[in-house]
């Protein structure tokens, strides 16, 4: 105050001017302290100048006073002020109050307080200087006038709280002030209230770098905050209490009035003087701005804008004026493209992080929703985009440690993520890491990684679902290629287990499926070309490509250089997000990649779902040029990662919680639920993973109308839904067709791999040879045992003529059929006569010499053999156990018994060689494209690799069928001719036993020796046949000599043919017609000899009638009876007439 400058001289003159201090008992002021403070300023000799009295005595004192009194009104009510104002007017006395002026007061009343309009103007001057248009005001009831004045200048920007109960201040700040996100706080309250407000602001961590406090002088009595500003009346800069504040006002005025003069010396017009000092009857007209520094209050100057210099704000900040805009909350993201030295930059990373940029802009632009009163600042880091170098990353983080903010969003790389987690610990950074597209199961545990969460699925779950999806779509065969990093190995392990469960066969060599991470084209070509050759050679159309997108272009180039073209392969991009990023315009080798991998498929986490997803897709396209039809999924997931953190911050802000506490923020992140770009976003309580609701099958292809790459959603997989796979758009397969293209590629050659890869597999030959030797020995032992146990008997010769029956005809046909079967088991005669060769091949079911039995055809024939063996087993049981006799009332058993009589000679005798041969074909895997048993393939179907998948199942069934069929065939061959009464021509049992061993030996040699050495096989075959011819002469084959004779001749013809074929193969290797002529000549000699000898030595014992009553035969087949286990000749003789009729 100006009047403080004029006081000292008068005190020495001994003025008689008195000052009356009036107070009341209701006043909250400590009158004693005010009196003490004032008297200490005046000095003891000046005590006679002042008088203190209560209001009840004031009137009497005023009336009796002889001096010119000045009344200082310290009463607490307007009524008291008014009464004293009237007295002052009556006696022409100056009346001073510490309250607002009112119109009812007399002209002799003056206020020592400031005029509200002037004070308001001073506050506005400060706000204008710093451009503070937004902040929070705490007002006492007495200062509420500021709200009306400032609201008119800054509508809807300033927030006012009128403090009424101090007990509610902490709750007010935590719930209301905290969510406003203000940097600026203005306090115009009582000292005790200001102290509580300051304490609560500190506890809520709202007073930090970049913030500021402006308070009135009263609020600063009990508050000292470095960097705060105080607006005070001039002269009051050092006062620190109400009492000191009031006594300073009074003392200053007393000094002015005492210095002026006295009424005794000259008639001093005190009213005139006060009108000069206190315009508008307010004595405080100017203000100073104080800045608290190191606990001291520094006077800046008056509150005019030109004098605001050298101010230090909170945090010892003298360079940045606190913003009046939204309070900043910082977060960070690794959105750069750099990688450690030697690794190409990952430019697609900036595209993926557009989702974060979009999310930040939407949060900051909105007036409602997430953090409406805060400004979210995203700090971009560049510490390795998709390749980890721990030292490089550590140094980068250390240089940016103050920019990490409240949470961090990593790039789409598990190794890089694990590096960030490790380096955060080393740098003592306890902030949540919220990932968009991280699929590794290794980071799923909140116990191991408590400050991590992701809005993506565990990719191993997608791997297990993918195998089930392949099975559902009909894909039973695939090749797998993967890179050996921790994430991919987890994925592969899960996929292999699920593929096994769902019968999806991974057919490429396990040793040739992988290469290290970050292996690019040059290294792939020089060190890992065998991986790609193996995938091609197995001829699987479906390639499971579990490789990161930065290497994928180089992998597709390898396929291209090895001859693959569009339509050859169906690439399944296994790593989440690859299909949406791999086709980006900046991708290297993009044309080759498109050539090889369109169409392609992937099993992905759903993105761009619902209204939010559509909005994000539209904005990404309009703002950043990301084609929404390309379905680039990572920006969508990163958008949700940003919003997961944003919703969590908003939750904590609205509840006044400390969002700078990383552990508390992570706990809040785990509780959030919201509708995001990728659907309902929520993290599990006991996991770091996104809760799975459904996954989507995606299809990448070229749109024929636009020529652009399109990524379409074709099906939803809902593991907890009633419909697990919901297909709503057909999948586009290689060749741009929706028709399933088949498990294998269509190739020009016989097999799905180049011929130069095929080599003899010695291990396979040893194995099949061992199997054949075991079968041969077992056959010999079993046959000998059956012969000794049951069939060491003689058969009566055919001594009188018999009518030739159908069964006798079958016996005759057997000689012819077995002749051609034996030719097929011998050396190759196709060079001599392809017709004869084909007949033998057909009768022995060695059909791959005639037609292609690859790609599943052979399995059809094998299934037929399985069926025949099953029928054989059932019919054998019917006959051996005489079930039809034990259950005569069951017509089914009678029918089966009848079928047994018909089919037993066919299945058990004529089909013996074909059945044994086809069953053994399953084990013939003596060629391979690798060094392992699983690299070998079946000779009958080179599309089927051996000793894995379906082959093991079929091999097991085939072995079981051999165990069932062969012993039953050995036993039932002679049994049939004994129980069938119409058979006149019979084998001798010893011959049948020998023939069994003979046929098995020929089949075994055909599967082993013939494949190794044709000439050796021909010689060995001829020798075995010669021995069997000798045996057949020694042990008559039939009870009918004519049949035995022709059987011997057929064996001689086989031996002759074998000898010719062996000579041709071993010496001439010619297909000249001369060989056929020689063969025909030999056969003609054998046939002519047979006819001539037959006429002389082997008369016919069979005759045929021209007409037969077949119906009688048919009925008899169901009505004949047996004695014991055989139909005796006596029974046939007694019923011969009825049967003949």
Tab-separated table of C-alpha atoms in Angstrom, residues 797-802 1101-1102:
chain	number	residue	atom	x	y	z
A	797	UNK	CA	-7.876	-142.180	-57.154
A	798	UNK	CA	-10.575	-141.514	-59.677
A	799	UNK	CA	-11.143	-145.074	-60.974
A	800	UNK	CA	-14.478	-144.830	-62.755
A	801	UNK	CA	-16.126	-142.225	-64.858
A	802	UNK	CA	-17.887	-139.371	-63.164
A	1101	UNK	CA	-12.686	-140.170	-66.442
A	1102	UNK	CA	-15.119	-137.234	-66.610
